Amino acid sequence: MVDESAPTSVAPTRSRLRAMFAGTRALRAPAFRVLFAAQVVSFVGTWSQNLATSLLVLHLTGSAAALGLVTAIQFAPTLLLSPLTGRVLDRVDVRRLLITTASASATTALVLAALAAAGRAPLWAIGIAVGLFGVAQAFDRPGIYTLIPRVVDVEDRPSAISLITMSGAAARLAGPALAGVLYATVGAAACFAVNGASYVVVVAALVIVPRLRGARTAPPAPRAKAEPADGGLGLGYAWRHRDLRAALLANVAIGCLTFNFGVMLAAMVTFTYRAGSSTVGLAYSTDAIGAVLGGLIAVGAAVTRRRLAAACAALGLTIGAAGLAPNLVLFLAVLPVMGVAITLYQSTVTALVQQASDPGMLGRMMSLLTLGWFGTTPVGALVIGWVADAYSARAAMVVAGGTCLVCAFALLTPGCRRGAVGMTPKREGEVT
C-alpha cells in the first residue's frame, strides 16, 4: 500500500515545482530579461527611498499623521491623473514615455537627497519633492505592465506578471535592509541618492530594449470593440465586465485602507514597540521574504474570482494577526506570512484584470488597477495615520485587515460570482 501510494502523494508536489520553473519562461525573451533586471534595481531604489522618507518624516515631526500626509501627497498624482494616464498609455510609445518618467524620478530623488543632506529639511519641501516623484510614478507604474505584452509572447505574459511582482517583492527585502543600514550609518541622503542612481539603469535598459529580438514597443494595433461613453477613461467598459468590475472595486477598497504599509509598519515598530530605524528595516525585510515565496506560489496557479477572494481573506487575517501581536518578536514572525498574502493578492488581481481586458483597453485597465493600489492612498494614508495617532497603530492594522475580509466576503456573494472569469472561459491556455 505504501509503495503504491507514494508516487501519487508526490505527484502534486512535482507538478507544482514544474509549474514554478515554467513560470520563469518569460525570461527566454531577451527584451524582457533586460527589462526585468532593470526593474529589480529600480524597485530596490524605490523601497530604499520609501523607508528613508518614512523615517525622516517621523524623525522631523514625531507624528504618524504627518507621515500619512506626506504619503498622501506622494500618491495624490495617481488619483488626479488617472483620467489621463490610461488614455496616454494606450496611444503612445510606452518605452519612450517610461524613459521620460525614469529621468524625472531620478531628478526628484536627487532633490530629496540634497534636502536631507542640508540638515533639517522643511516638511513642505519634502512634500513638493515627493509629489513630483508621484507625478512620474503615476505613469510609470501602469506603464510597466502595459509594456509587458509588447516584449513577450501572449503565452508568456502570466509568467512575466508573476516575475515583475516577485521583483517588487525581492526589492522589499533588499531595499529596506539597505536603507536601514545607510540611514543609520550615513544618513537619509544616501538612501535617496541610491534611488536616483537606480533610474540610470532603467533608462539604459529602455534604450537597449528595441535592439533586442522580439521587442514590440509601438502601441498595439487591436482596439477595443466599443469605446465606453465616459470620455475614454474605461470606467464604462470595466463596469460592463463582471470580472473587471469585481476585481477593480475590491482593489480600490484594499488599496485605500490596506496598502498603507509604509505608515503602518513604521508606526507599529516606532510607537508600539519603541524600536529604531534598523528594526523598521528588519520589519520590511521579513515581510519581503514571505512576498518572494508568495510569488513562487502564485506561478502556475489558476486565476479565478474565488482565488482572488481567498487571497483577500488571507491578507486580511495575516494583517490582523500582525496588528494584534503582543510583542516585537511575534510581530516579526507574522510578517513573512503577511508577505506571502500580499504577493498572492497582487499577482492574482493583476492577472485577472489583464486576461479580462481587450488589447486596446489594456492601458486604461492597468491605469484603473494602479489607481486602486496607489491613487486611493492619499485618502487611505490620512485615515490610517489618523487612526494610528488617535487610537493606536494596532487599531490601524485591524482596520486594514478588516477591509480585506469584507472584500473577500463580497467577492464570494452569489451576485458577484455570476459570470465567467475574464468573460473568456474558453481561453484556458491564458489562465495561470
Tab-separated table of C-alpha atoms in Angstrom:
chain	number	residue	atom	x	y	z
A	1	MET	CA	0.000	0.000	0.000
A	2	VAL	CA	2.772	2.438	0.883
A	3	ASP	CA	4.692	1.826	-2.335
A	4	GLU	CA	1.569	2.257	-4.457
A	5	SER	CA	0.515	5.496	-2.827
A	6	ALA	CA	3.924	7.160	-2.686
A	7	PRO	CA	4.070	8.232	-6.348
A	8	THR	CA	0.549	9.631	-6.082
A	9	SER	CA	1.394	11.623	-2.964
A	10	VAL	CA	4.429	13.274	-4.501
A	11	ALA	CA	2.834	13.904	-7.902
A	12	PRO	CA	1.139	17.195	-6.912
A	13	THR	CA	4.409	18.444	-5.425
A	14	ARG	CA	6.345	17.579	-8.591
A	15	SER	CA	3.670	19.217	-10.708
A	16	ARG	CA	3.842	22.347	-8.593
A	17	LEU	CA	7.635	22.503	-8.875
A	18	ARG	CA	7.404	22.124	-12.651
A	19	ALA	CA	4.862	24.975	-12.706
A	20	MET	CA	7.226	27.174	-10.686
A	21	PHE	CA	10.097	26.582	-13.106
A	22	ALA	CA	7.772	27.044	-16.087
A	23	GLY	CA	6.747	30.358	-14.551
A	24	THR	CA	10.178	31.779	-15.426
A	25	ARG	CA	9.726	31.138	-19.144
A	26	ALA	CA	9.207	34.844	-19.870
A	27	LEU	CA	12.936	35.252	-19.219
A	28	ARG	CA	13.542	33.484	-22.536
A	29	ALA	CA	12.737	36.803	-24.223
A	30	PRO	CA	15.928	38.941	-24.314
A	31	ALA	CA	13.953	42.187	-24.098
A	32	PHE	CA	12.099	41.023	-21.009
A	33	ARG	CA	15.316	39.827	-19.327
A	34	VAL	CA	16.802	43.306	-19.617
A	35	LEU	CA	13.568	44.960	-18.506
A	36	PHE	CA	13.216	42.577	-15.565
A	37	ALA	CA	16.777	43.199	-14.334
A	38	ALA	CA	16.286	46.963	-14.550
A	39	GLN	CA	13.016	46.736	-12.622
A	40	VAL	CA	14.704	44.813	-9.812
A	41	VAL	CA	17.309	47.574	-9.464
A	42	SER	CA	14.657	50.289	-9.674
A	43	PHE	CA	12.401	48.632	-7.101
A	44	VAL	CA	15.322	48.326	-4.675
A	45	GLY	CA	15.991	52.041	-5.025
A	46	THR	CA	12.321	52.956	-4.651
A	47	TRP	CA	11.869	50.901	-1.486
A	48	SER	CA	15.061	52.393	-0.101
A	49	GLN	CA	13.620	55.860	-0.694
A	50	ASN	CA	10.217	54.937	0.738
A	51	LEU	CA	11.721	53.773	4.021
A	52	ALA	CA	14.046	56.762	4.214
A	53	THR	CA	11.119	59.121	3.654
A	54	SER	CA	9.085	57.462	6.419
A	55	LEU	CA	11.967	57.575	8.905
A	56	LEU	CA	12.910	61.146	8.000
A	57	VAL	CA	9.362	62.464	8.406
A	58	LEU	CA	8.879	60.618	11.704
A	59	HIS	CA	12.221	61.977	12.934
A	60	LEU	CA	11.306	65.534	11.964
A	61	THR	CA	7.711	65.523	13.247
A	62	GLY	CA	7.179	62.540	15.559
A	63	SER	CA	3.709	62.192	14.050
A	64	ALA	CA	2.125	59.315	12.143
A	65	ALA	CA	-0.451	61.793	10.823
A	66	ALA	CA	2.336	63.886	9.270
A	67	LEU	CA	3.738	60.769	7.659
A	68	GLY	CA	0.255	59.989	6.372
A	69	LEU	CA	0.054	63.486	4.869
A	70	VAL	CA	3.396	63.128	3.068
A	71	THR	CA	2.356	59.692	1.818
A	72	ALA	CA	-0.922	61.168	0.589
A	73	ILE	CA	0.955	63.886	-1.315
A	74	GLN	CA	3.184	61.289	-2.980
A	75	PHE	CA	0.282	59.195	-4.242
A	76	ALA	CA	-2.208	62.003	-4.978
A	77	PRO	CA	-0.998	62.350	-8.612
A	78	THR	CA	-2.028	58.759	-9.307
A	79	LEU	CA	-5.561	59.683	-8.272
A	80	LEU	CA	-5.670	63.065	-10.005
A	81	LEU	CA	-4.002	61.967	-13.249
A	82	SER	CA	-5.761	58.621	-13.643
A	83	PRO	CA	-8.218	60.026	-16.251
A	84	LEU	CA	-5.175	60.869	-18.392
A	85	THR	CA	-2.648	58.076	-17.808
A	86	GLY	CA	-4.669	55.198	-19.248
A	87	ARG	CA	-5.524	57.003	-22.465
A	88	VAL	CA	-1.912	58.123	-22.888
A	89	LEU	CA	-0.573	54.594	-22.368
A	90	ASP	CA	-2.954	53.201	-24.990
A	91	ARG	CA	-1.854	55.767	-27.581
A	92	VAL	CA	1.897	56.440	-27.245
A	93	ASP	CA	5.181	54.573	-27.404
A	94	VAL	CA	5.247	53.344	-23.811
A	95	ARG	CA	9.003	52.789	-23.852
A	96	ARG	CA	9.733	56.434	-24.656
A	97	LEU	CA	7.255	57.561	-22.033
A	98	LEU	CA	8.956	55.361	-19.408
A	99	ILE	CA	12.338	56.868	-20.287
A	100	THR	CA	10.853	60.300	-19.523
A	101	THR	CA	9.299	59.199	-16.227
A	102	ALA	CA	12.511	57.445	-15.140
A	103	SER	CA	14.519	60.604	-15.814
A	104	ALA	CA	12.025	62.680	-13.831
A	105	SER	CA	12.063	60.181	-10.943
A	106	ALA	CA	15.866	60.319	-10.814
A	107	THR	CA	15.791	64.120	-10.660
A	108	THR	CA	13.304	64.261	-7.775
A	109	ALA	CA	15.223	61.581	-5.852
A	110	LEU	CA	18.387	63.650	-6.112
A	111	VAL	CA	16.467	66.730	-4.913
A	112	LEU	CA	15.365	64.751	-1.843
A	113	ALA	CA	18.980	63.704	-1.290
A	114	ALA	CA	20.061	67.348	-1.358
A	115	LEU	CA	17.300	68.333	1.092
A	116	ALA	CA	18.250	65.550	3.501
A	117	ALA	CA	21.960	66.398	3.271
A	118	ALA	CA	21.248	70.059	4.037
A	119	GLY	CA	20.165	69.199	7.577
A	120	ARG	CA	16.693	69.856	8.968
A	121	ALA	CA	14.674	69.749	5.754
A	122	PRO	CA	11.328	71.613	5.890
A	123	LEU	CA	8.310	69.361	5.630
A	124	TRP	CA	6.775	71.439	2.834
A	125	ALA	CA	9.875	70.961	0.669
A	126	ILE	CA	9.793	67.207	1.226
A	127	GLY	CA	6.117	67.265	0.293
A	128	ILE	CA	6.763	69.064	-3.008
A	129	ALA	CA	9.598	66.695	-3.932
A	130	VAL	CA	7.647	63.509	-3.207
A	131	GLY	CA	4.638	64.992	-5.012
A	132	LEU	CA	6.675	65.488	-8.178
A	133	PHE	CA	8.049	61.963	-7.776
A	134	GLY	CA	4.452	60.813	-7.564
A	135	VAL	CA	3.602	62.505	-10.872
A	136	ALA	CA	6.278	60.455	-12.632
A	137	GLN	CA	5.199	57.284	-10.864
A	138	ALA	CA	1.558	57.800	-11.909
A	139	PHE	CA	2.649	56.932	-15.452
A	140	ASP	CA	5.487	54.577	-14.575
A	141	ARG	CA	3.543	52.000	-12.536
A	142	PRO	CA	0.814	51.141	-15.063
A	143	GLY	CA	3.305	51.719	-17.860
A	144	ILE	CA	5.490	48.758	-16.972
A	145	TYR	CA	2.502	46.382	-17.010
A	146	THR	CA	1.304	47.892	-20.294
A	147	LEU	CA	4.762	47.327	-21.802
A	148	ILE	CA	4.828	43.614	-20.888
A	149	PRO	CA	2.564	42.424	-23.762
A	150	ARG	CA	4.856	44.284	-26.161
A	151	VAL	CA	8.048	42.461	-25.142
A	152	VAL	CA	6.795	38.896	-24.507
A	153	ASP	CA	4.538	36.495	-26.384
A	154	VAL	CA	0.964	36.004	-25.226
A	155	GLU	CA	1.636	32.609	-23.631
A	156	ASP	CA	4.446	34.101	-21.544
A	157	ARG	CA	2.516	37.082	-20.183
A	158	PRO	CA	1.299	35.386	-16.968
A	159	SER	CA	4.912	34.391	-16.274
A	160	ALA	CA	6.058	37.973	-16.877
A	161	ILE	CA	3.412	39.347	-14.496
A	162	SER	CA	4.487	36.965	-11.719
A	163	LEU	CA	8.161	37.755	-12.270
A	164	ILE	CA	7.607	41.528	-12.153
A	165	THR	CA	5.541	41.100	-8.984
A	166	MET	CA	8.291	38.925	-7.499
A	167	SER	CA	10.901	41.521	-8.408
A	168	GLY	CA	8.970	44.057	-6.370
A	169	ALA	CA	8.798	41.568	-3.505
A	170	ALA	CA	12.527	40.874	-3.669
A	171	ALA	CA	13.161	44.621	-3.661
A	172	ARG	CA	11.082	44.939	-0.498
A	173	LEU	CA	13.646	42.599	1.042
A	174	ALA	CA	16.789	44.296	-0.246
A	175	GLY	CA	15.633	47.931	-0.391
A	176	PRO	CA	14.592	48.467	3.251
A	177	ALA	CA	17.534	46.408	4.516
A	178	LEU	CA	19.900	48.606	2.512
A	179	ALA	CA	18.066	51.749	3.584
A	180	GLY	CA	18.135	50.754	7.252
A	181	VAL	CA	21.913	50.352	7.150
A	182	LEU	CA	22.510	53.500	5.104
A	183	TYR	CA	20.128	55.605	7.204
A	184	ALA	CA	21.769	54.524	10.460
A	185	THR	CA	25.368	54.883	9.234
A	186	VAL	CA	25.429	57.563	6.525
A	187	GLY	CA	22.043	59.260	6.666
A	188	ALA	CA	18.834	59.668	4.677
A	189	ALA	CA	20.589	61.434	1.790
A	190	ALA	CA	22.387	58.231	0.800
A	191	CYS	CA	19.074	56.346	0.519
A	192	PHE	CA	17.650	58.968	-1.833
A	193	ALA	CA	20.871	59.004	-3.884
A	194	VAL	CA	20.664	55.220	-4.339
A	195	ASN	CA	17.176	55.600	-5.779
A	196	GLY	CA	18.332	58.339	-8.141
A	197	ALA	CA	21.166	56.133	-9.403
A	198	SER	CA	18.811	53.182	-9.913
A	199	TYR	CA	16.899	55.082	-12.583
A	200	VAL	CA	20.062	55.423	-14.653
A	201	VAL	CA	19.922	51.633	-15.023
A	202	VAL	CA	16.251	51.834	-16.021
A	203	VAL	CA	16.900	54.419	-18.732
A	204	ALA	CA	19.788	52.347	-20.109
A	205	ALA	CA	17.608	49.232	-20.247
A	206	LEU	CA	14.768	51.039	-22.021
A	207	VAL	CA	17.213	52.385	-24.605
A	208	ILE	CA	18.541	48.865	-25.270
A	209	VAL	CA	15.153	47.086	-25.467
A	210	PRO	CA	14.273	47.967	-29.118
A	211	ARG	CA	17.542	46.426	-30.307
A	212	LEU	CA	16.703	43.046	-28.783
A	213	ARG	CA	14.943	40.226	-30.575
A	214	GLY	CA	11.174	40.056	-30.145
A	215	ALA	CA	10.638	43.555	-28.735
A	216	ARG	CA	7.486	45.362	-29.917
A	217	THR	CA	7.359	48.794	-28.309
A	218	ALA	CA	4.832	50.550	-30.548
A	219	PRO	CA	1.196	50.746	-29.362
A	220	PRO	CA	-0.722	47.514	-30.118
A	221	ALA	CA	-2.818	47.555	-33.259
A	222	PRO	CA	-6.056	45.985	-31.902
A	223	ARG	CA	-8.514	48.462	-30.479
A	224	ALA	CA	-11.396	47.823	-28.140
A	225	LYS	CA	-14.564	46.835	-29.956
A	226	ALA	CA	-16.540	49.556	-28.240
A	227	GLU	CA	-15.148	52.614	-26.524
A	228	PRO	CA	-17.042	53.481	-23.333
A	229	ALA	CA	-19.037	56.674	-23.323
A	230	ASP	CA	-17.082	58.111	-20.392
A	231	GLY	CA	-14.556	60.272	-22.155
A	232	GLY	CA	-12.356	57.260	-22.890
A	233	LEU	CA	-11.478	56.555	-19.246
A	234	GLY	CA	-12.516	52.914	-19.441
A	235	LEU	CA	-14.933	53.136	-16.495
A	236	GLY	CA	-17.959	52.117	-18.537
A	237	TYR	CA	-16.041	49.283	-20.156
A	238	ALA	CA	-14.877	47.999	-16.767
A	239	TRP	CA	-18.371	48.261	-15.273
A	240	ARG	CA	-19.929	46.170	-18.045
A	241	HIS	CA	-17.498	43.281	-17.434
A	242	ARG	CA	-18.320	41.473	-14.199
A	243	ASP	CA	-14.788	40.260	-13.549
A	244	LEU	CA	-13.234	43.665	-14.124
A	245	ARG	CA	-15.903	45.357	-12.028
A	246	ALA	CA	-15.486	42.974	-9.085
A	247	ALA	CA	-11.683	42.960	-9.155
A	248	LEU	CA	-11.275	46.717	-9.572
A	249	LEU	CA	-13.829	47.661	-6.888
A	250	ALA	CA	-12.217	45.304	-4.377
A	251	ASN	CA	-8.822	46.720	-5.322
A	252	VAL	CA	-9.992	50.280	-4.660
A	253	ALA	CA	-11.062	49.398	-1.114
A	254	ILE	CA	-7.911	47.398	-0.374
A	255	GLY	CA	-5.636	49.994	-1.952
A	256	CYS	CA	-7.239	52.747	0.106
A	257	LEU	CA	-7.287	51.198	3.566
A	258	THR	CA	-4.851	48.275	3.380
A	259	PHE	CA	-1.913	49.194	1.139
A	260	ASN	CA	-0.504	51.753	3.545
A	261	PHE	CA	2.269	49.521	4.841
A	262	GLY	CA	4.777	52.379	4.913
A	263	VAL	CA	2.649	54.142	7.514
A	264	MET	CA	1.536	51.051	9.439
A	265	LEU	CA	4.834	49.176	9.756
A	266	ALA	CA	6.815	52.303	10.657
A	267	ALA	CA	4.177	53.308	13.238
A	268	MET	CA	3.991	49.807	14.747
A	269	VAL	CA	7.753	49.480	15.167
A	270	THR	CA	8.398	53.088	16.229
A	271	PHE	CA	5.419	53.798	18.502
A	272	THR	CA	4.104	50.400	19.635
A	273	TYR	CA	7.389	48.555	20.145
A	274	ARG	CA	9.626	51.628	20.680
A	275	ALA	CA	12.323	50.380	18.288
A	276	GLY	CA	14.614	52.272	15.909
A	277	SER	CA	15.290	52.627	12.182
A	278	SER	CA	17.216	49.362	11.852
A	279	THR	CA	14.220	47.465	13.247
A	280	VAL	CA	11.898	49.212	10.789
A	281	GLY	CA	14.170	47.989	8.000
A	282	LEU	CA	14.096	44.485	9.507
A	283	ALA	CA	10.291	44.568	9.531
A	284	TYR	CA	10.194	45.456	5.833
A	285	SER	CA	12.714	42.720	5.036
A	286	THR	CA	10.955	39.932	6.943
A	287	ASP	CA	7.726	40.882	5.207
A	288	ALA	CA	9.519	40.761	1.845
A	289	ILE	CA	10.896	37.260	2.475
A	290	GLY	CA	7.343	35.979	2.508
A	291	ALA	CA	6.468	38.127	-0.507
A	292	VAL	CA	9.112	36.366	-2.609
A	293	LEU	CA	7.719	32.994	-1.533
A	294	GLY	CA	4.238	34.226	-2.405
A	295	GLY	CA	5.417	34.978	-5.923
A	296	LEU	CA	6.633	31.396	-6.310
A	297	ILE	CA	3.309	30.061	-5.062
A	298	ALA	CA	1.397	32.296	-7.473
A	299	VAL	CA	3.260	30.971	-10.521
A	300	GLY	CA	1.201	28.408	-12.422
A	301	ALA	CA	-1.893	28.763	-10.225
A	302	ALA	CA	-5.294	29.160	-11.878
A	303	VAL	CA	-6.730	32.676	-11.725
A	304	THR	CA	-10.344	32.621	-10.582
A	305	ARG	CA	-12.525	35.039	-8.668
A	306	ARG	CA	-12.705	32.517	-5.844
A	307	ARG	CA	-8.905	32.545	-5.700
A	308	LEU	CA	-8.952	36.339	-5.522
A	309	ALA	CA	-11.401	36.125	-2.614
A	310	ALA	CA	-9.112	33.619	-0.871
A	311	ALA	CA	-6.138	35.944	-1.371
A	312	CYS	CA	-8.124	38.846	0.125
A	313	ALA	CA	-9.098	36.729	3.146
A	314	ALA	CA	-5.524	35.550	3.702
A	315	LEU	CA	-4.256	39.117	3.501
A	316	GLY	CA	-6.862	40.344	5.978
A	317	LEU	CA	-6.194	37.599	8.513
A	318	THR	CA	-2.427	37.999	8.436
A	319	ILE	CA	-2.548	41.798	8.747
A	320	GLY	CA	-4.925	41.467	11.684
A	321	ALA	CA	-2.644	38.901	13.326
A	322	ALA	CA	0.366	41.187	12.922
A	323	GLY	CA	-1.540	44.119	14.382
A	324	LEU	CA	-2.520	42.085	17.453
A	325	ALA	CA	0.954	40.613	18.063
A	326	PRO	CA	1.758	41.258	21.754
A	327	ASN	CA	5.489	41.800	21.237
A	328	LEU	CA	8.063	42.617	18.583
A	329	VAL	CA	9.271	39.026	18.165
A	330	LEU	CA	5.799	37.708	17.310
A	331	PHE	CA	5.157	40.734	15.108
A	332	LEU	CA	8.273	39.966	13.049
A	333	ALA	CA	7.319	36.265	12.938
A	334	VAL	CA	3.919	37.049	11.365
A	335	LEU	CA	5.272	39.453	8.745
A	336	PRO	CA	6.662	36.787	6.340
A	337	VAL	CA	3.247	35.116	6.251
A	338	MET	CA	1.686	38.503	5.575
A	339	GLY	CA	4.206	38.986	2.755
A	340	VAL	CA	3.045	35.751	1.107
A	341	ALA	CA	-0.530	37.010	1.176
A	342	ILE	CA	0.438	40.422	-0.258
A	343	THR	CA	2.102	38.926	-3.331
A	344	LEU	CA	-0.647	36.351	-3.847
A	345	TYR	CA	-3.202	39.151	-3.868
A	346	GLN	CA	-1.202	41.411	-6.204
A	347	SER	CA	-0.406	38.634	-8.696
A	348	THR	CA	-3.974	37.352	-8.741
A	349	VAL	CA	-5.725	40.675	-9.224
A	350	THR	CA	-3.212	41.798	-11.882
A	351	ALA	CA	-3.541	38.571	-13.903
A	352	LEU	CA	-7.325	38.662	-13.617
A	353	VAL	CA	-7.532	42.229	-14.930
A	354	GLN	CA	-5.061	41.579	-17.765
A	355	GLN	CA	-6.785	38.440	-19.013
A	356	ALA	CA	-10.224	40.107	-18.909
A	357	SER	CA	-9.150	43.195	-20.895
A	358	ASP	CA	-9.184	43.719	-24.661
A	359	PRO	CA	-5.722	44.719	-26.019
A	360	GLY	CA	-6.904	48.213	-26.947
A	361	MET	CA	-8.151	48.809	-23.393
A	362	LEU	CA	-5.220	47.285	-21.524
A	363	GLY	CA	-3.523	50.589	-20.710
A	364	ARG	CA	-6.715	52.030	-19.257
A	365	MET	CA	-7.494	48.918	-17.236
A	366	MET	CA	-3.966	48.804	-15.811
A	367	SER	CA	-4.290	52.513	-15.020
A	368	LEU	CA	-7.509	51.806	-13.099
A	369	LEU	CA	-5.767	48.955	-11.283
A	370	THR	CA	-2.901	51.259	-10.345
A	371	LEU	CA	-5.446	53.870	-9.269
A	372	GLY	CA	-6.808	51.337	-6.803
A	373	TRP	CA	-3.355	50.423	-5.491
A	374	PHE	CA	-1.839	53.877	-5.244
A	375	GLY	CA	-4.339	56.550	-6.268
A	376	THR	CA	-6.551	55.935	-3.248
A	377	THR	CA	-3.551	56.124	-0.916
A	378	PRO	CA	-3.950	59.898	-0.341
A	379	VAL	CA	-7.278	59.214	1.372
A	380	GLY	CA	-6.220	55.956	2.972
A	381	ALA	CA	-2.916	57.274	4.305
A	382	LEU	CA	-4.697	60.161	6.030
A	383	VAL	CA	-7.298	57.803	7.514
A	384	ILE	CA	-4.760	55.202	8.654
A	385	GLY	CA	-2.416	57.890	10.007
A	386	TRP	CA	-5.295	59.472	11.937
A	387	VAL	CA	-6.385	56.106	13.362
A	388	ALA	CA	-2.790	55.369	14.431
A	389	ASP	CA	-2.490	58.758	16.178
A	390	ALA	CA	-5.988	58.887	17.671
A	391	TYR	CA	-6.142	55.254	18.793
A	392	SER	CA	-3.066	53.131	18.077
A	393	ALA	CA	-1.023	51.578	15.296
A	394	ARG	CA	-2.662	48.260	16.218
A	395	ALA	CA	-6.086	49.732	15.504
A	396	ALA	CA	-4.871	50.946	12.107
A	397	MET	CA	-3.745	47.441	11.157
A	398	VAL	CA	-7.031	45.931	12.323
A	399	VAL	CA	-8.898	48.400	10.076
A	400	ALA	CA	-6.641	47.413	7.161
A	401	GLY	CA	-7.169	43.688	7.755
A	402	GLY	CA	-10.916	44.071	8.206
A	403	THR	CA	-11.188	45.809	4.840
A	404	CYS	CA	-9.688	42.752	3.119
A	405	LEU	CA	-12.106	40.399	4.865
A	406	VAL	CA	-15.098	42.485	3.771
A	407	CYS	CA	-13.841	42.383	0.171
A	408	ALA	CA	-13.357	38.596	0.362
A	409	PHE	CA	-16.946	38.174	1.525
A	410	ALA	CA	-18.246	40.464	-1.230
A	411	LEU	CA	-16.360	38.531	-3.931
A	412	LEU	CA	-17.979	35.288	-2.753
A	413	THR	CA	-21.555	36.580	-2.738
A	414	PRO	CA	-23.805	34.951	-5.380
A	415	GLY	CA	-24.275	38.166	-7.344
A	416	CYS	CA	-20.559	38.789	-7.612
A	417	ARG	CA	-19.731	35.188	-8.523
A	418	ARG	CA	-22.032	35.119	-11.585
A	419	GLY	CA	-20.283	35.213	-14.918
A	420	ALA	CA	-17.183	33.627	-16.324
A	421	VAL	CA	-13.741	34.611	-15.164
A	422	GLY	CA	-12.331	37.164	-17.570
A	423	MET	CA	-15.505	36.716	-19.683
A	424	THR	CA	-13.400	34.273	-21.780
A	425	PRO	CA	-13.611	30.819	-20.161
A	426	LYS	CA	-12.776	29.042	-23.398
A	427	ARG	CA	-9.259	30.501	-23.439
A	428	GLU	CA	-7.912	28.365	-20.656
A	429	GLY	CA	-4.397	28.449	-22.017
A	430	GLU	CA	-4.098	32.113	-20.993
A	431	VAL	CA	-5.022	31.470	-17.385
A	432	THR	CA	-2.267	30.830	-14.850
